[in-house]
Short mmCIF file of C-alpha atoms in Angstrom, two decimals:
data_model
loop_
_atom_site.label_atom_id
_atom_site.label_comp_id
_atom_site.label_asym_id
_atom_site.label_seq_id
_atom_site.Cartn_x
_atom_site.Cartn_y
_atom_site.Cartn_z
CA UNK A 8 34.37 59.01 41.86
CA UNK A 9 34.42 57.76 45.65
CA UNK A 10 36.54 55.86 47.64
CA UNK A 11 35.47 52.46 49.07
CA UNK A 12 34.15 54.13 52.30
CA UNK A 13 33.56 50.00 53.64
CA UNK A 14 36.76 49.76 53.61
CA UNK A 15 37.89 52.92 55.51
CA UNK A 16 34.99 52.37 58.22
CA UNK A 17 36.65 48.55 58.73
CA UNK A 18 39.78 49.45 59.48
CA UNK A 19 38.56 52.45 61.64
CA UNK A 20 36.90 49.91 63.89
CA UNK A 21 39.93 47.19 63.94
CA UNK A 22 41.99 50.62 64.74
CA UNK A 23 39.62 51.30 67.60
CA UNK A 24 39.74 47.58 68.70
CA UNK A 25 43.68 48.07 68.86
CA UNK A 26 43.63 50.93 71.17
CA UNK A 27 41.07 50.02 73.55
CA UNK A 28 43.04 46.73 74.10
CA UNK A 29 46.21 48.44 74.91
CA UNK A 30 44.25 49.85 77.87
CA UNK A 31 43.31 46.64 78.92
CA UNK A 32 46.02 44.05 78.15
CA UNK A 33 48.71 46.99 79.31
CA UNK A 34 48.13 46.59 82.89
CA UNK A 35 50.83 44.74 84.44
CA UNK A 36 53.31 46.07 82.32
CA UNK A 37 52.74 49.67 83.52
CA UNK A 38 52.98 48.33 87.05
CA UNK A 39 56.48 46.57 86.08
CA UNK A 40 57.70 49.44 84.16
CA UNK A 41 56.16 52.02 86.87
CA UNK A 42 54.91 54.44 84.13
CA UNK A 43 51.15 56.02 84.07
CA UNK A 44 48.41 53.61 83.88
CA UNK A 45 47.25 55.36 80.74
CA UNK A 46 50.58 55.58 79.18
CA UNK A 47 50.10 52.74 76.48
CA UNK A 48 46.73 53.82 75.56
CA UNK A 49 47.40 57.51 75.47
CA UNK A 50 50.27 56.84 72.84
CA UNK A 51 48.46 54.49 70.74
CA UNK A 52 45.06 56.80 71.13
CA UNK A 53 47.70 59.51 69.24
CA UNK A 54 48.48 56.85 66.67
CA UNK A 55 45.27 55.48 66.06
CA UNK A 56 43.58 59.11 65.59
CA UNK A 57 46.81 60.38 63.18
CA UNK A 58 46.12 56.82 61.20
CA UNK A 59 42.49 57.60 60.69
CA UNK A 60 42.87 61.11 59.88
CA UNK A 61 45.80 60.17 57.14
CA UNK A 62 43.50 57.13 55.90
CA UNK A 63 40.68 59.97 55.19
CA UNK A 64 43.39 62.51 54.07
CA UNK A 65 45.00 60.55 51.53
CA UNK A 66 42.31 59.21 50.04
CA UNK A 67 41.09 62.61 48.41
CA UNK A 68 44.44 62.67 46.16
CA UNK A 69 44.40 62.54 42.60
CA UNK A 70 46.62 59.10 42.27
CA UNK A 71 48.00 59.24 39.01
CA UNK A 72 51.29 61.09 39.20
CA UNK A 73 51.22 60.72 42.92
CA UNK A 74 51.33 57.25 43.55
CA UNK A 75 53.86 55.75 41.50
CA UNK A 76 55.85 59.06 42.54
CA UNK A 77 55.54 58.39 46.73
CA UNK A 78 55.61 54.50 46.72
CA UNK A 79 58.80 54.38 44.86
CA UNK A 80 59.92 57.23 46.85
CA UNK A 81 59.06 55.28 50.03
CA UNK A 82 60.92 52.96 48.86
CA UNK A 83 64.01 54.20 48.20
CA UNK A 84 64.70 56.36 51.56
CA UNK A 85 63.65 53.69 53.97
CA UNK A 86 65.84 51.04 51.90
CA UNK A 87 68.63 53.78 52.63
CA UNK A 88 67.70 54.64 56.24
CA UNK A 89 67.80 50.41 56.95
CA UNK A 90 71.56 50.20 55.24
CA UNK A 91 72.62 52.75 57.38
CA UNK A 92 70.96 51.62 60.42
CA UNK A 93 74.45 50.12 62.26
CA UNK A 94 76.14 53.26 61.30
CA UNK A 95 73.81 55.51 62.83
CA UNK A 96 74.91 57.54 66.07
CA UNK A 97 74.11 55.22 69.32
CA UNK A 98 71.43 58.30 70.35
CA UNK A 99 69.49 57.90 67.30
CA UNK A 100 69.64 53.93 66.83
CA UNK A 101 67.59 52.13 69.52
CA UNK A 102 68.78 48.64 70.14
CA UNK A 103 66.87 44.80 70.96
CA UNK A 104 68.30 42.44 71.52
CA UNK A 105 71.79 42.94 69.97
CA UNK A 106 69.60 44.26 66.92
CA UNK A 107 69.14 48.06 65.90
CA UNK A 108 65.50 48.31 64.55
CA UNK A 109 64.70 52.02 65.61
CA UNK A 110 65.59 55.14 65.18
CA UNK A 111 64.43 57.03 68.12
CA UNK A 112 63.01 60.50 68.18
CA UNK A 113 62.38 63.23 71.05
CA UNK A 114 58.94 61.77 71.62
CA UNK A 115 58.74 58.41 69.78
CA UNK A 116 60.66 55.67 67.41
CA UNK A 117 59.61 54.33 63.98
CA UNK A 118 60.91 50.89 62.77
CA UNK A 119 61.97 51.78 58.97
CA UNK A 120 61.75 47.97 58.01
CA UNK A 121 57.48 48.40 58.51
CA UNK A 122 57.07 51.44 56.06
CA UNK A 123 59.71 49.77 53.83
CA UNK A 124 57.62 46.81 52.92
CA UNK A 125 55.16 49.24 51.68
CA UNK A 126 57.35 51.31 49.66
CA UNK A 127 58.57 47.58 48.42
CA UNK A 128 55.21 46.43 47.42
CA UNK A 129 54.70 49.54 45.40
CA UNK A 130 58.06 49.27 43.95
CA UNK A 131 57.22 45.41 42.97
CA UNK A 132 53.62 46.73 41.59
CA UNK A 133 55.20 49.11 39.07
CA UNK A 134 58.60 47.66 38.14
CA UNK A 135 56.20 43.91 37.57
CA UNK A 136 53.71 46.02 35.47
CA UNK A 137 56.48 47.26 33.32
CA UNK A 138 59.08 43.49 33.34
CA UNK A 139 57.04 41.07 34.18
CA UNK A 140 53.45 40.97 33.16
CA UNK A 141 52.36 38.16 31.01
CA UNK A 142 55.47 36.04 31.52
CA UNK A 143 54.14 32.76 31.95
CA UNK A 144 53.82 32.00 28.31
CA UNK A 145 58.07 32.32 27.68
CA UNK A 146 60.32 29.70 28.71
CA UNK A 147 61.60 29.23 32.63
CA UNK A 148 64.82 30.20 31.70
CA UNK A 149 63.77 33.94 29.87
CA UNK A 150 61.73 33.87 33.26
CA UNK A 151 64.16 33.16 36.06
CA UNK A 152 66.46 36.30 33.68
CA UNK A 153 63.42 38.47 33.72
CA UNK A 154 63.80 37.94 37.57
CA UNK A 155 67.31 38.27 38.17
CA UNK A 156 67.53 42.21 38.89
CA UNK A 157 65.79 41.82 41.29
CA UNK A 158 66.47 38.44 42.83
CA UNK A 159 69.78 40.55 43.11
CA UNK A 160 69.22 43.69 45.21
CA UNK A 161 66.39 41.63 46.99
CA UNK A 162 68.61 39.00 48.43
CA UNK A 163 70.92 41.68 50.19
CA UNK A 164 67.75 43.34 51.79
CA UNK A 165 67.17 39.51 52.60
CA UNK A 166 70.69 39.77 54.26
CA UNK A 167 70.19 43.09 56.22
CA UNK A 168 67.06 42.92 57.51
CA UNK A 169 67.01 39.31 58.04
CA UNK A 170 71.17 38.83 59.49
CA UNK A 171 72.04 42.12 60.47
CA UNK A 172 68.67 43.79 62.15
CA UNK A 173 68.05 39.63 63.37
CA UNK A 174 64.10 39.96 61.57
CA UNK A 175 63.30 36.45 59.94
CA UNK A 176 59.97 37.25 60.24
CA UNK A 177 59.96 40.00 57.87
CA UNK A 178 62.35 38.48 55.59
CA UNK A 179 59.57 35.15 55.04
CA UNK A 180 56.69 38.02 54.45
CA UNK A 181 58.76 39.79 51.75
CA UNK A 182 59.35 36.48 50.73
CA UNK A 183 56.14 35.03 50.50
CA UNK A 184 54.41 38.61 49.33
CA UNK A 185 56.66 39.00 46.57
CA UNK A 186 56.11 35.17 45.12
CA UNK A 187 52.54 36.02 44.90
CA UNK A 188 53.02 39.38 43.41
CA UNK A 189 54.91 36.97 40.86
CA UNK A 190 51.75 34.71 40.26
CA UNK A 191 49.38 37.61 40.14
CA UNK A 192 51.68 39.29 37.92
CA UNK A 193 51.65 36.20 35.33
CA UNK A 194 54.62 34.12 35.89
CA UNK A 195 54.39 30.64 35.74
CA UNK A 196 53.52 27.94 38.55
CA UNK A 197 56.50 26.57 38.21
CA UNK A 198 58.45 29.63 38.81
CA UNK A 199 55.84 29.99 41.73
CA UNK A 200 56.79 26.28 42.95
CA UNK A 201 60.70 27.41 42.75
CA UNK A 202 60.23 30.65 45.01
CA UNK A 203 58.27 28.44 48.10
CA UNK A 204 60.75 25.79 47.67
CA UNK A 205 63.65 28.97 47.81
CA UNK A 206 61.63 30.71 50.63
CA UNK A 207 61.74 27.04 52.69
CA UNK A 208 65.64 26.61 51.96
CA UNK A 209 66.55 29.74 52.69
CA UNK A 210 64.11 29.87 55.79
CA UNK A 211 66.68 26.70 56.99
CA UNK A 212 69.79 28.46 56.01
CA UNK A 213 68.92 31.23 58.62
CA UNK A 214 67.74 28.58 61.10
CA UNK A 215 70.86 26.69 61.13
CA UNK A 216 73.74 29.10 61.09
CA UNK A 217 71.60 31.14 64.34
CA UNK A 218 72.51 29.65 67.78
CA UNK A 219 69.54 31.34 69.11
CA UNK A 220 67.05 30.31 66.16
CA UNK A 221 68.06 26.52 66.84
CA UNK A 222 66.94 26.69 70.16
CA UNK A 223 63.45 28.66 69.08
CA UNK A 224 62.97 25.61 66.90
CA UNK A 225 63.67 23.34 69.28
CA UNK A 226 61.79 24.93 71.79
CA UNK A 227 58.91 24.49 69.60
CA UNK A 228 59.34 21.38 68.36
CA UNK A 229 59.50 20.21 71.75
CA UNK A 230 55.75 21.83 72.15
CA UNK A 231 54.37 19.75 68.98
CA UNK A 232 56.48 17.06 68.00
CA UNK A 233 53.85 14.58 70.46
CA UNK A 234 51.15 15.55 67.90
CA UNK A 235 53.17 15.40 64.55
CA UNK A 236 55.38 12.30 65.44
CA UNK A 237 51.99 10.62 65.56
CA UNK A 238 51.44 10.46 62.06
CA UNK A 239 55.04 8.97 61.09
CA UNK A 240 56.64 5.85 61.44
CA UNK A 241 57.54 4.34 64.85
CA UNK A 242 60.85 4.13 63.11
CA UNK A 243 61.38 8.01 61.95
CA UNK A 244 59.53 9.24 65.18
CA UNK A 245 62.17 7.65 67.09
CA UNK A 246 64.64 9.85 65.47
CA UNK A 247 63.04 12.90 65.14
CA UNK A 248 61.75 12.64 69.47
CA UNK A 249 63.57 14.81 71.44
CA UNK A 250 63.91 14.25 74.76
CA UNK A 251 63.17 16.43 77.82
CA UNK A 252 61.97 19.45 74.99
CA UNK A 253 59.05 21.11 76.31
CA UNK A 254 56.68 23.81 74.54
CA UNK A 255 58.04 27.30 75.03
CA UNK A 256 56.93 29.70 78.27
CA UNK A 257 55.12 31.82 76.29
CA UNK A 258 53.51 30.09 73.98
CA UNK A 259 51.89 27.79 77.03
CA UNK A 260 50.68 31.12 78.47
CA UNK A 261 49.23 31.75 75.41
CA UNK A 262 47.67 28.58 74.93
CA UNK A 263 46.43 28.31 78.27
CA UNK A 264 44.63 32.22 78.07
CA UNK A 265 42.89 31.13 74.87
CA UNK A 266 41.56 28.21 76.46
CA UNK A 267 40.70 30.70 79.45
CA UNK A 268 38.38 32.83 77.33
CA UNK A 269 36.06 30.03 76.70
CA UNK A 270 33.31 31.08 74.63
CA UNK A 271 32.05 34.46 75.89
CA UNK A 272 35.67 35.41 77.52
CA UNK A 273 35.78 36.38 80.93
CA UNK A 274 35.04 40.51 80.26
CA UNK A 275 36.97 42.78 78.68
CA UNK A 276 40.37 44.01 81.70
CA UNK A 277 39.28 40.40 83.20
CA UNK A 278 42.12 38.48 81.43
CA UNK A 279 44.32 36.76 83.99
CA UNK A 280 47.03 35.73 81.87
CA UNK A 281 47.90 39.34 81.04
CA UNK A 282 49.08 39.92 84.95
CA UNK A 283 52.77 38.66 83.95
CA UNK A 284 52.05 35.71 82.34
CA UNK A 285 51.84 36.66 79.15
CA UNK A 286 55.09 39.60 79.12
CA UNK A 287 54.08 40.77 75.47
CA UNK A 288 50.65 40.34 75.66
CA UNK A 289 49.82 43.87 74.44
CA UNK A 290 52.15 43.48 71.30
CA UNK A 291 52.93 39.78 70.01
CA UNK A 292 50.44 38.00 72.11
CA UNK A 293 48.03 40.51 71.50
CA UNK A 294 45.14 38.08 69.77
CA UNK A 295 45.70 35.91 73.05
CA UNK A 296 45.22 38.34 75.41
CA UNK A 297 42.17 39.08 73.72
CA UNK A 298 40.45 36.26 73.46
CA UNK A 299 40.99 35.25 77.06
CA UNK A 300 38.82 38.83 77.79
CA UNK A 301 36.27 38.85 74.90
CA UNK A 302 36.10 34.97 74.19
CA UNK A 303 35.57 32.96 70.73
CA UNK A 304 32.96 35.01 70.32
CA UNK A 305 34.92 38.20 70.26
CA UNK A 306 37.64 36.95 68.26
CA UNK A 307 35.43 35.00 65.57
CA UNK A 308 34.04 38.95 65.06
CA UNK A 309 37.43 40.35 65.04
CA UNK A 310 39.28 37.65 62.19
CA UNK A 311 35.38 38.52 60.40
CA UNK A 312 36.16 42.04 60.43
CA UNK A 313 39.83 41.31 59.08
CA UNK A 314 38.59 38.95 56.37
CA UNK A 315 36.12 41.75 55.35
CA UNK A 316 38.93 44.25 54.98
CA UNK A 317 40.64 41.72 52.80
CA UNK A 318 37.62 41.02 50.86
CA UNK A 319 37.52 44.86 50.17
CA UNK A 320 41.28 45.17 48.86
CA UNK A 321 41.05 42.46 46.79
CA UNK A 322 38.07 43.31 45.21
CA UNK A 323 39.17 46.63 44.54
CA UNK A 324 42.87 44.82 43.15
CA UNK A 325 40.27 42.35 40.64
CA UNK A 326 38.62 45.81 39.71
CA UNK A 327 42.00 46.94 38.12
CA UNK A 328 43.11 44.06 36.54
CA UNK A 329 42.32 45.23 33.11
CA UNK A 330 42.97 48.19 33.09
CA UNK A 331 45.96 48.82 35.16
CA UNK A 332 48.12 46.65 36.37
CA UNK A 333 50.18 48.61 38.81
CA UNK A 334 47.28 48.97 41.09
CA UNK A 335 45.93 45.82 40.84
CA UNK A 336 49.70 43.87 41.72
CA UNK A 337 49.69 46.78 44.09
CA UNK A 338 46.58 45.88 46.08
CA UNK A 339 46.81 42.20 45.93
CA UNK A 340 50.71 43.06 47.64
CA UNK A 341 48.99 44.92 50.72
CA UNK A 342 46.00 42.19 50.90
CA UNK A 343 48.66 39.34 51.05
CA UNK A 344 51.27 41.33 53.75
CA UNK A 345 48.38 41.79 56.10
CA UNK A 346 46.93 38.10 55.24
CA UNK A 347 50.92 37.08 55.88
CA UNK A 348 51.42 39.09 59.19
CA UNK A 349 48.20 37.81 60.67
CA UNK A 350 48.36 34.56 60.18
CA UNK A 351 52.51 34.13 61.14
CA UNK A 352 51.23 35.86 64.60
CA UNK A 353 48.16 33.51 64.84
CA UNK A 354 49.92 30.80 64.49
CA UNK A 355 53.19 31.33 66.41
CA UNK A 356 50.93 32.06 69.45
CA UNK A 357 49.02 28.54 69.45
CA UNK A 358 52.16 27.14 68.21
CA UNK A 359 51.32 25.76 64.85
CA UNK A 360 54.66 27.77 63.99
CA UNK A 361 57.61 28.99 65.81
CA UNK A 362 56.94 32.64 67.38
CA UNK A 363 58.68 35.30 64.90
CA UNK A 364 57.65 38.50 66.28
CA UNK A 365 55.29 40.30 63.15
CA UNK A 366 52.98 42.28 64.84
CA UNK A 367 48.97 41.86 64.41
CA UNK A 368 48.02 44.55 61.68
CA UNK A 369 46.32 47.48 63.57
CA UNK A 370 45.83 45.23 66.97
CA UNK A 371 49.18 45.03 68.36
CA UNK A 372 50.56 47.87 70.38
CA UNK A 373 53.09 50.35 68.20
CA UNK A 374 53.31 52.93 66.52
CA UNK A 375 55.31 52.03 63.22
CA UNK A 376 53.41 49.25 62.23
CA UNK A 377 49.64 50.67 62.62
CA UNK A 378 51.26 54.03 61.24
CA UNK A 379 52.31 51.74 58.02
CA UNK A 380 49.61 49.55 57.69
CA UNK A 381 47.04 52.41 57.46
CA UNK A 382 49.21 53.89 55.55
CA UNK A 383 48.96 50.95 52.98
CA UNK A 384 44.88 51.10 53.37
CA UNK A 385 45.28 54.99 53.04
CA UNK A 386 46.94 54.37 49.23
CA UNK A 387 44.34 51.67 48.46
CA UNK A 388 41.43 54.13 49.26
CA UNK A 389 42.94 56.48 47.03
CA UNK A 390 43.26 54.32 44.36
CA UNK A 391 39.88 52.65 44.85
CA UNK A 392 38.50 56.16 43.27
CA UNK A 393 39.74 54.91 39.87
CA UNK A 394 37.83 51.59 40.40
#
């Protein structure tokens, strides 16, 4: 038995990618900040090195007993650190915007909510395996009851993470990975139809009753509504103009540096845009930054190397899917939260959707997110042995 070494070199390299960028993209923000030059890329050298060596590490573990036995685990005490969160000491809890989403250590902070969706996905993959499986053939009713403990539970983790720790961004990829843990486990498309058509309303529902996520909309609506009012009447796009609504800052930054990278980009440390233009450019601008520097080119090779990684998890999920089902609902959850996170990034930035904040698997700068995300690849691998 071996693990899918393709998969471990791929992510190794997108790693790599990740930390030589936070060199590069991190240089105005060390100036503004007036910390070491190398501060950014020391720290996520650490990470990235740790992630590789716990990729390779966990991947020699016998997963039988193991897996179930540390996912559900995961789970559990990260579910319990995030419901505690606002009760949490002031020293311990670090704070954004009004929101506590760290707990802080001597040297560094983890964001629970990033290892919890892995801990979630595993918890979907064996509870689905045991409930769920083969459910499309009963009636929608005996489905939407198969579903209800844990439409339960779920919608309060809905409520903390998305209300009280201010993250609709997470809240639409647990959303949107756990309907298609539903289809892959063998619900019904109509049950699938319901769960978009939930995600959507409650997606509004958190829009609407936020002050501050009105304006994001309208900020961005104010960016696109030119192109999309185009293809209505002259009637409804009267109504739906608004007037004097203009794209947001940072999202015509990051429009602007894409368009600056041109074809071949203008060298990697080159970008312009980074020089405080683009204030997040290392972390939710990330893929901008980086194509102003290494062009289409460079990031054509980059979303190749991604889409090979998902290739990989998926074909290891199709491997299992006859012969168990708990790691083949568990791989096609990790394919879809990466496939999720990178495309809600991609498409904030060039505005297709409003910016949310999910971090670019293994690109972005951060600890917690490139700790969990290899993390999730490190449990494939080990189940890939079985495959």
């Amino acid at each position: 038995m071996r693990v899918d070494i393709s998969l471990f070199y791929a992510t190794t390299i997108l790693i790599c990618i990740g930390i030589v960028f936070s060199l590069s993209l991190s240089a105005y923000t060390v100036l503004l900040f007036n910390t070491d030059h190398l501060h950014f890329f020391i720290r996520q050298l650490i990470v990235g090195i740790l992630c590789i060596f716990m990729m390779w590490a966990v991947s020699f573990i016998k997963s039988d007993k193991f897996f179930v036995y540390f996912g559900n685990g995961l789970f559990l005490i990260f579910l319990i650190i995030i419901l505690f969160m606002n009760v949490l000491p002031e020293n311990l809890v670090m704070e954004v915007n009004g929101a506590a989403r760290w707990i802080k250590f001597p040297l560094f902070s983890i964001a629970p909510v990033e290892f919890f969706k892995v801990g979630f996905i595993c918890f979907l993959a064996w509870s689905f395996d045991k409930k769920i499986s083969g459910s499309k053939d009963k009636p929608l009713v005996s489905q939407i009851l198969l579903l209800l403990p844990y439409l339960i539970p779920f919608i309060g983790i809905i409520i903390i993470v998305g209300v009280v720790q201010n993250d609709l961004g997470q809240v639409m990829v647990l959303c949107l990975v756990m309907i298609m843990m539903l289809l892959f486990a063998g619900t019904s498309m109509k049950l699938l139809g319901m769960g978009f058509v939930g995600v959507f309303t409650l997606g509004v529902i958190f829009i609407i009753t936020s002050e501050h996520r009105i304006e994001r909309f309208m900020s961005w609506w104010g960016g696109v509504q030119d192109i999309v009012l185009k293809f209505v009447s002259p009637q409804m796009a009267t109504r739906l103009h608004v007037e004097g609504a203009s794209a947001p800052y940072q999202v015509s930054h990051s429009l602007n540096a894409i368009n600056n990278g041109g074809f071949f980009g203008q060298g990697i440390g080159e970008g312009s845009f980074k020089l405080g233009f683009l204030s997040e450019v290392h972390t939710d601008f990330v893929l901008a930054g980086i194509t102003e520097e290494i062009g289409f080119i460079g990031i054509t090779c980059i979303v190749l190397l991604f889409l090979f990684i998902l290739y990989h998890i998926f074909h290891i999920a199709s491997l299992f899917r006859e012969k168990n089902n708990t790691y083949y609902l568990f791989s096609v959850g990790i394919g879809f939260m990466l496939l999720f996170s990178f495309i809600i990034n991609a498409y904030g930035i060039t505005s297709i959707l409003p910016v949310k904040g999910i971090a670019v698997p293994f690109l972005s700068y951060g600890g917690s997110h490139v700790m969990a995300a290899s993390l999730a690849i490190a449990l494939v691998l080990m189940i890939s042995k079985k495959a």
